[in-house]
Amino acid sequence: MYPATETDENLRSFNDQPVSDGAYPPWIVGSDEENYPLTRKVQRDIWIHQHPVNCRDPNIKFLVADWEKLPGFGIGAQLAGMAGLLAIAINEKRVLVTGYFNRADHDGCKASRGSWSCYFFLETSQECRDRAFELITNKEAWEKGTIKGKDSYKSKERWTAKVPRVWGDPWSYLQPTTDINGSLIAVHHKMDRRWWRAQAVRYLMRFQTEYTCGLLNVARHAAFGKEAAKMVLASIDRDWPKVITNQPKSEIEEFVWSNHRPWVPRPLLSMHVRMGDKACEMKVVEFEGYMELAHRIQMRFPHLKNVWLSTEMQVSIF
């Protein structure tokens, strides 16, 4: 583990580094200390890279790629693959344009069927997407390298793409949190790739669509609906309040109090249980092991009362 004094000194010098001018990306919440190093600057720079002023500028180059759709590939693998392509696009000064997304190929997505935009904002502007898809049929554009596709790169190039170095090496300030048999692993290989994948995923999953919000609301209601209802009922003094629809809202109600996210109990421990198919990649830990870890964390943080369990298996019985 790193000495505390050395780590503190590194963080102080890191926080003194200047960030690019302009507004911070609104999809990043929390303080800088609550996010990975340089997250706000990186997210802003990725957005600028992906949104050139003039998509028809002859100097603008594109990388067009469908999401991975091989059998057995989960959303995690798809995001990792697209993170590699985004890294290539930034390194080669290309605008990444995503194509077909098999998980959106259903009736619920309606007009955005087969597109990432069913769930989140698109990775670039519609103007750039239109221009890129025009160039796909242009033989000269392929020959000049104005446009490239996923098959323009070997599989290893995509999955282990070189992490952009335009922001230096902010991953060197991360403290790994891997605990193996009571020992903390202080140094990890490929921390740069972990940092970059987190940045790429954060950009790609910015701003949920109405459809995604609906799915999340159903999950939240199933998990925390009763708890939320109890809180509301406990806040009522006597009689059930009358619904007044014509009463105008004050400005603070309209512009401040209304700007909040759906309620979930906090603090909330999110724990992903790897099961089933993942046994081909790693030693799968029994469910009891996850519960032991949750208990250890709760003993250290007694105010923690809620654990959110997730798994890649659609049918699981605990």
GROMACS .gro file of C-alpha atoms in nm:
model
  318
    1MET     CA    1   0.000   0.000   0.000
    2TYR     CA    2   0.125   0.353  -0.073
    3PRO     CA    3   0.257   0.558   0.222
    4ALA     CA    4  -0.005   0.815   0.323
    5THR     CA    5   0.233   1.111   0.301
    6GLU     CA    6   0.345   1.021  -0.050
    7THR     CA    7  -0.011   0.970  -0.171
    8ASP     CA    8  -0.128   1.299  -0.021
    9GLU     CA    9   0.160   1.486  -0.182
   10ASN     CA   10   0.087   1.331  -0.523
   11LEU     CA   11  -0.279   1.426  -0.499
   12ARG     CA   12  -0.195   1.783  -0.400
   13SER     CA   13   0.030   1.828  -0.703
   14PHE     CA   14  -0.226   1.657  -0.926
   15ASN     CA   15  -0.512   1.881  -0.813
   16ASP     CA   16  -0.304   2.187  -0.897
   17GLN     CA   17  -0.298   2.094  -1.266
   18PRO     CA   18  -0.502   2.333  -1.482
   19VAL     CA   19  -0.818   2.216  -1.653
   20SER     CA   20  -0.946   2.332  -1.989
   21ASP     CA   21  -1.163   2.643  -1.994
   22GLY     CA   22  -1.537   2.625  -2.042
   23ALA     CA   23  -1.839   2.465  -1.881
   24TYR     CA   24  -1.809   2.134  -1.704
   25PRO     CA   25  -2.007   1.839  -1.846
   26PRO     CA   26  -2.348   1.831  -1.675
   27TRP     CA   27  -2.366   1.450  -1.669
   28ILE     CA   28  -2.089   1.432  -1.407
   29VAL     CA   29  -2.211   1.469  -1.049
   30GLY     CA   30  -2.030   1.482  -0.718
   31SER     CA   31  -1.701   1.643  -0.625
   32ASP     CA   32  -1.375   1.580  -0.809
   33GLU     CA   33  -1.265   1.358  -0.521
   34GLU     CA   34  -1.571   1.138  -0.574
   35ASN     CA   35  -1.481   1.077  -0.939
   36TYR     CA   36  -1.179   0.928  -1.113
   37PRO     CA   37  -0.889   1.172  -1.164
   38LEU     CA   38  -0.951   1.434  -1.436
   39THR     CA   39  -1.300   1.299  -1.509
   40ARG     CA   40  -1.461   1.638  -1.574
   41LYS     CA   41  -1.185   1.753  -1.807
   42VAL     CA   42  -1.173   1.423  -1.993
   43GLN     CA   43  -1.550   1.408  -2.040
   44ARG     CA   44  -1.559   1.763  -2.171
   45ASP     CA   45  -1.270   1.695  -2.411
   46ILE     CA   46  -1.430   1.375  -2.541
   47TRP     CA   47  -1.755   1.563  -2.609
   48ILE     CA   48  -1.567   1.834  -2.799
   49HIS     CA   49  -1.377   1.569  -2.997
   50GLN     CA   50  -1.703   1.393  -3.086
   51HIS     CA   51  -1.885   1.713  -3.185
   52PRO     CA   52  -1.683   1.904  -3.445
   53VAL     CA   53  -1.825   2.237  -3.555
   54ASN     CA   54  -1.857   2.133  -3.919
   55CYS     CA   55  -1.905   1.762  -3.983
   56ARG     CA   56  -1.866   1.818  -4.358
   57ASP     CA   57  -1.521   1.966  -4.322
   58PRO     CA   58  -1.303   1.755  -4.558
   59ASN     CA   59  -1.045   1.722  -4.281
   60ILE     CA   60  -1.290   1.543  -4.050
   61LYS     CA   61  -1.230   1.166  -4.041
   62PHE     CA   62  -1.465   0.899  -3.910
   63LEU     CA   63  -1.459   0.554  -3.754
   64VAL     CA   64  -1.793   0.374  -3.801
   65ALA     CA   65  -1.855   0.055  -3.605
   66ASP     CA   66  -2.143  -0.166  -3.499
   67TRP     CA   67  -2.158  -0.286  -3.143
   68GLU     CA   68  -2.021  -0.638  -3.088
   69LYS     CA   69  -2.292  -0.897  -3.134
   70LEU     CA   70  -2.119  -1.234  -3.113
   71PRO     CA   71  -2.308  -1.499  -2.913
   72GLY     CA   72  -2.206  -1.495  -2.548
   73PHE     CA   73  -2.102  -1.130  -2.548
   74GLY     CA   74  -2.270  -0.943  -2.264
   75ILE     CA   75  -2.315  -0.569  -2.231
   76GLY     CA   76  -1.985  -0.551  -2.041
   77ALA     CA   77  -1.793  -0.697  -2.333
   78GLN     CA   78  -1.977  -0.470  -2.575
   79LEU     CA   79  -1.885  -0.161  -2.372
   80ALA     CA   80  -1.524  -0.276  -2.343
   81GLY     CA   81  -1.507  -0.321  -2.719
   82MET     CA   82  -1.657   0.021  -2.788
   83ALA     CA   83  -1.420   0.177  -2.534
   84GLY     CA   84  -1.130   0.042  -2.738
   85LEU     CA   85  -1.274   0.187  -3.057
   86LEU     CA   86  -1.325   0.525  -2.891
   87ALA     CA   87  -0.959   0.518  -2.785
   88ILE     CA   88  -0.854   0.445  -3.143
   89ALA     CA   89  -1.077   0.724  -3.271
   90ILE     CA   90  -0.924   0.978  -3.034
   91ASN     CA   91  -0.568   0.865  -3.107
   92GLU     CA   92  -0.630   0.889  -3.483
   93LYS     CA   93  -0.834   1.211  -3.452
   94ARG     CA   94  -1.148   1.047  -3.585
   95VAL     CA   95  -1.510   1.090  -3.484
   96LEU     CA   96  -1.653   0.761  -3.357
   97VAL     CA   97  -1.995   0.674  -3.500
   98THR     CA   98  -2.176   0.371  -3.361
   99GLY     CA   99  -2.400   0.152  -3.573
  100TYR     CA  100  -2.625  -0.144  -3.501
  101PHE     CA  101  -2.688  -0.233  -3.134
  102ASN     CA  102  -2.853  -0.573  -3.099
  103ARG     CA  103  -2.985  -0.511  -2.746
  104ALA     CA  104  -3.202  -0.233  -2.883
  105ASP     CA  105  -3.354  -0.452  -3.153
  106HIS     CA  106  -3.701  -0.481  -2.999
  107ASP     CA  107  -4.039  -0.308  -3.016
  108GLY     CA  108  -3.983  -0.109  -2.697
  109CYS     CA  109  -3.726   0.107  -2.873
  110LYS     CA  110  -3.974   0.219  -3.141
  111ALA     CA  111  -3.811   0.477  -3.372
  112SER     CA  112  -3.464   0.416  -3.224
  113ARG     CA  113  -3.479   0.041  -3.274
  114GLY     CA  114  -3.136  -0.115  -3.321
  115SER     CA  115  -2.962   0.199  -3.197
  116TRP     CA  116  -2.778   0.295  -2.878
  117SER     CA  117  -3.003   0.602  -2.871
  118CYS     CA  118  -3.284   0.381  -2.741
  119TYR     CA  119  -3.113   0.394  -2.401
  120PHE     CA  120  -2.872   0.689  -2.399
  121PHE     CA  121  -2.772   0.994  -2.598
  122LEU     CA  122  -2.579   0.920  -2.914
  123GLU     CA  123  -2.202   0.946  -2.911
  124THR     CA  124  -2.195   1.224  -3.171
  125SER     CA  125  -2.427   1.467  -3.348
  126GLN     CA  126  -2.684   1.357  -3.604
  127GLU     CA  127  -2.502   1.571  -3.862
  128CYS     CA  128  -2.182   1.374  -3.814
  129ARG     CA  129  -2.370   1.045  -3.825
  130ASP     CA  130  -2.537   1.143  -4.151
  131ARG     CA  131  -2.204   1.244  -4.301
  132ALA     CA  132  -2.032   0.924  -4.189
  133PHE     CA  133  -2.302   0.701  -4.334
  134GLU     CA  134  -2.281   0.895  -4.661
  135LEU     CA  135  -1.908   0.826  -4.680
  136ILE     CA  136  -1.955   0.453  -4.617
  137THR     CA  137  -2.063   0.409  -4.978
  138ASN     CA  138  -1.781   0.629  -5.110
  139LYS     CA  139  -1.491   0.416  -5.236
  140GLU     CA  140  -1.256   0.714  -5.254
  141ALA     CA  141  -1.324   0.800  -4.888
  142TRP     CA  142  -1.214   0.450  -4.786
  143GLU     CA  143  -0.903   0.467  -5.003
  144LYS     CA  144  -0.802   0.805  -4.860
  145GLY     CA  145  -0.867   0.689  -4.504
  146THR     CA  146  -1.136   0.951  -4.448
  147ILE     CA  147  -1.351   0.671  -4.312
  148LYS     CA  148  -1.262   0.345  -4.144
  149GLY     CA  149  -1.463   0.061  -3.998
  150LYS     CA  150  -1.418  -0.192  -3.722
  151ASP     CA  151  -1.266  -0.439  -3.965
  152SER     CA  152  -0.993  -0.187  -4.049
  153TYR     CA  153  -0.824  -0.298  -3.726
  154LYS     CA  154  -0.718  -0.636  -3.595
  155SER     CA  155  -0.911  -0.780  -3.303
  156LYS     CA  156  -0.620  -0.728  -3.064
  157GLU     CA  157  -0.591  -0.364  -3.171
  158ARG     CA  158  -0.953  -0.306  -3.077
  159TRP     CA  159  -0.963  -0.491  -2.747
  160THR     CA  160  -0.626  -0.370  -2.620
  161ALA     CA  161  -0.627  -0.029  -2.785
  162LYS     CA  162  -0.363   0.216  -2.671
  163VAL     CA  163  -0.510   0.443  -2.406
  164PRO     CA  164  -0.503   0.810  -2.516
  165ARG     CA  165  -0.217   0.994  -2.348
  166VAL     CA  166  -0.343   1.347  -2.417
  167TRP     CA  167  -0.432   1.382  -2.047
  168GLY     CA  168  -0.107   1.244  -1.914
  169ASP     CA  169  -0.132   0.947  -1.677
  170PRO     CA  170  -0.408   1.030  -1.426
  171TRP     CA  171  -0.457   0.659  -1.349
  172SER     CA  172  -0.130   0.668  -1.156
  173TYR     CA  173  -0.320   0.849  -0.880
  174LEU     CA  174  -0.575   0.571  -0.835
  175GLN     CA  175  -0.561   0.352  -0.526
  176PRO     CA  176  -0.644  -0.007  -0.623
  177THR     CA  177  -0.900  -0.170  -0.395
  178THR     CA  178  -0.843  -0.538  -0.469
  179ASP     CA  179  -0.846  -0.746  -0.151
  180ILE     CA  180  -0.724  -1.107  -0.178
  181ASN     CA  181  -0.730  -1.320   0.135
  182GLY     CA  182  -0.694  -1.013   0.354
  183SER     CA  183  -0.409  -0.858   0.155
  184LEU     CA  184  -0.455  -0.532  -0.035
  185ILE     CA  185  -0.302  -0.532  -0.382
  186ALA     CA  186  -0.139  -0.189  -0.396
  187VAL     CA  187  -0.022  -0.194  -0.759
  188HIS     CA  188  -0.219  -0.317  -1.059
  189HIS     CA  189  -0.112  -0.375  -1.414
  190LYS     CA  190  -0.322  -0.210  -1.685
  191MET     CA  191  -0.460   0.057  -1.455
  192ASP     CA  192  -0.455   0.287  -1.757
  193ARG     CA  193  -0.703   0.062  -1.936
  194ARG     CA  194  -0.931   0.046  -1.632
  195TRP     CA  195  -0.928   0.424  -1.602
  196TRP     CA  196  -0.997   0.469  -1.973
  197ARG     CA  197  -1.281   0.219  -1.986
  198ALA     CA  198  -1.446   0.401  -1.697
  199GLN     CA  199  -1.417   0.730  -1.888
  200ALA     CA  200  -1.548   0.579  -2.212
  201VAL     CA  201  -1.845   0.412  -2.040
  202ARG     CA  202  -1.927   0.733  -1.852
  203TYR     CA  203  -1.937   0.923  -2.181
  204LEU     CA  204  -2.135   0.662  -2.374
  205MET     CA  205  -2.392   0.624  -2.095
  206ARG     CA  206  -2.456   0.993  -2.035
  207PHE     CA  207  -2.814   1.121  -2.027
  208GLN     CA  208  -3.069   0.843  -2.002
  209THR     CA  209  -3.358   0.835  -2.248
  210GLU     CA  210  -3.722   0.826  -2.141
  211TYR     CA  211  -3.727   0.453  -2.213
  212THR     CA  212  -3.425   0.389  -1.988
  213CYS     CA  213  -3.571   0.606  -1.713
  214GLY     CA  214  -3.888   0.398  -1.727
  215LEU     CA  215  -3.693   0.075  -1.683
  216LEU     CA  216  -3.498   0.218  -1.391
  217ASN     CA  217  -3.814   0.350  -1.226
  218VAL     CA  218  -3.969   0.003  -1.236
  219ALA     CA  219  -3.657  -0.147  -1.076
  220ARG     CA  220  -3.641   0.126  -0.812
  221HIS     CA  221  -4.009   0.090  -0.729
  222ALA     CA  222  -3.976  -0.287  -0.690
  223ALA     CA  223  -3.674  -0.250  -0.463
  224PHE     CA  224  -3.751   0.062  -0.259
  225GLY     CA  225  -4.117   0.148  -0.322
  226LYS     CA  226  -4.246   0.030   0.016
  227GLU     CA  227  -3.967   0.205   0.203
  228ALA     CA  228  -4.036   0.531   0.018
  229ALA     CA  229  -4.410   0.502   0.085
  230LYS     CA  230  -4.347   0.453   0.458
  231MET     CA  231  -4.138   0.770   0.465
  232VAL     CA  232  -4.412   0.970   0.293
  233LEU     CA  233  -4.680   0.841   0.529
  234ALA     CA  234  -4.462   0.912   0.832
  235SER     CA  235  -4.426   1.275   0.721
  236ILE     CA  236  -4.806   1.335   0.721
  237ASP     CA  237  -4.923   1.492   1.047
  238ARG     CA  238  -5.295   1.413   1.057
  239ASP     CA  239  -5.530   1.398   0.760
  240TRP     CA  240  -5.438   1.295   0.408
  241PRO     CA  241  -5.345   1.615   0.221
  242LYS     CA  242  -5.590   1.742  -0.038
  243VAL     CA  243  -5.472   1.754  -0.398
  244ILE     CA  244  -5.471   2.113  -0.522
  245THR     CA  245  -5.404   2.122  -0.895
  246ASN     CA  246  -5.458   2.492  -0.961
  247GLN     CA  247  -5.231   2.629  -0.693
  248PRO     CA  248  -4.932   2.796  -0.862
  249LYS     CA  249  -4.588   2.673  -0.764
  250SER     CA  250  -4.335   2.908  -0.617
  251GLU     CA  251  -4.014   2.965  -0.812
  252ILE     CA  252  -3.807   2.766  -0.567
  253GLU     CA  253  -4.048   2.473  -0.605
  254GLU     CA  254  -4.040   2.494  -0.984
  255PHE     CA  255  -3.670   2.556  -1.047
  256VAL     CA  256  -3.490   2.414  -0.742
  257TRP     CA  257  -3.692   2.155  -0.553
  258SER     CA  258  -3.810   1.989  -0.874
  259ASN     CA  259  -3.454   1.930  -0.991
  260HIS     CA  260  -3.383   1.611  -0.802
  261ARG     CA  261  -3.320   1.250  -0.891
  262PRO     CA  262  -3.548   0.959  -0.803
  263TRP     CA  263  -3.508   0.860  -0.442
  264VAL     CA  264  -3.298   0.565  -0.334
  265PRO     CA  265  -3.185   0.496   0.022
  266ARG     CA  266  -2.837   0.619   0.099
  267PRO     CA  267  -2.578   0.506   0.170
  268LEU     CA  268  -2.630   0.218  -0.073
  269LEU     CA  269  -2.374  -0.057  -0.133
  270SER     CA  270  -2.381  -0.187  -0.490
  271MET     CA  271  -2.250  -0.542  -0.519
  272HIS     CA  272  -2.223  -0.739  -0.844
  273VAL     CA  273  -2.240  -1.116  -0.803
  274ARG     CA  274  -2.053  -1.299  -1.078
  275MET     CA  275  -2.213  -1.636  -1.148
  276GLY     CA  276  -2.276  -1.900  -1.410
  277ASP     CA  277  -2.102  -1.831  -1.740
  278LYS     CA  278  -1.825  -1.631  -1.571
  279ALA     CA  279  -1.681  -1.959  -1.439
  280CYS     CA  280  -1.501  -1.993  -1.773
  281GLU     CA  281  -1.312  -1.667  -1.703
  282MET     CA  282  -1.241  -1.683  -1.332
  283LYS     CA  283  -1.293  -1.873  -1.010
  284VAL     CA  284  -1.654  -1.807  -0.917
  285VAL     CA  285  -1.705  -1.718  -0.551
  286GLU     CA  286  -2.001  -1.869  -0.370
  287PHE     CA  287  -2.286  -1.635  -0.282
  288GLU     CA  288  -2.202  -1.672   0.086
  289GLY     CA  289  -1.868  -1.507   0.014
  290TYR     CA  290  -2.044  -1.194  -0.111
  291MET     CA  291  -2.260  -1.185   0.200
  292GLU     CA  292  -1.952  -1.216   0.419
  293LEU     CA  293  -1.799  -0.920   0.235
  294ALA     CA  294  -2.117  -0.717   0.279
  295HIS     CA  295  -2.114  -0.798   0.650
  296ARG     CA  296  -1.750  -0.688   0.680
  297ILE     CA  297  -1.831  -0.359   0.512
  298GLN     CA  298  -2.134  -0.302   0.734
  299MET     CA  299  -1.927  -0.370   1.046
  300ARG     CA  300  -1.688  -0.097   0.932
  301PHE     CA  301  -1.969   0.138   0.827
  302PRO     CA  302  -2.261   0.071   1.068
  303HIS     CA  303  -2.482   0.337   0.905
  304LEU     CA  304  -2.498   0.120   0.590
  305LYS     CA  305  -2.838  -0.050   0.582
  306ASN     CA  306  -2.898  -0.132   0.213
  307VAL     CA  307  -2.721  -0.355  -0.039
  308TRP     CA  308  -2.809  -0.354  -0.410
  309LEU     CA  309  -2.732  -0.693  -0.560
  310SER     CA  310  -2.692  -0.742  -0.934
  311THR     CA  311  -2.585  -1.035  -1.150
  312GLU     CA  312  -2.544  -1.111  -1.519
  313MET     CA  313  -2.768  -1.417  -1.482
  314GLN     CA  314  -3.130  -1.345  -1.571
  315VAL     CA  315  -3.258  -1.633  -1.359
  316SER     CA  316  -3.100  -1.656  -1.016
  317ILE     CA  317  -3.231  -1.800  -0.692
  318PHE     CA  318  -3.057  -1.696  -0.373
   0.00000   0.00000   0.00000
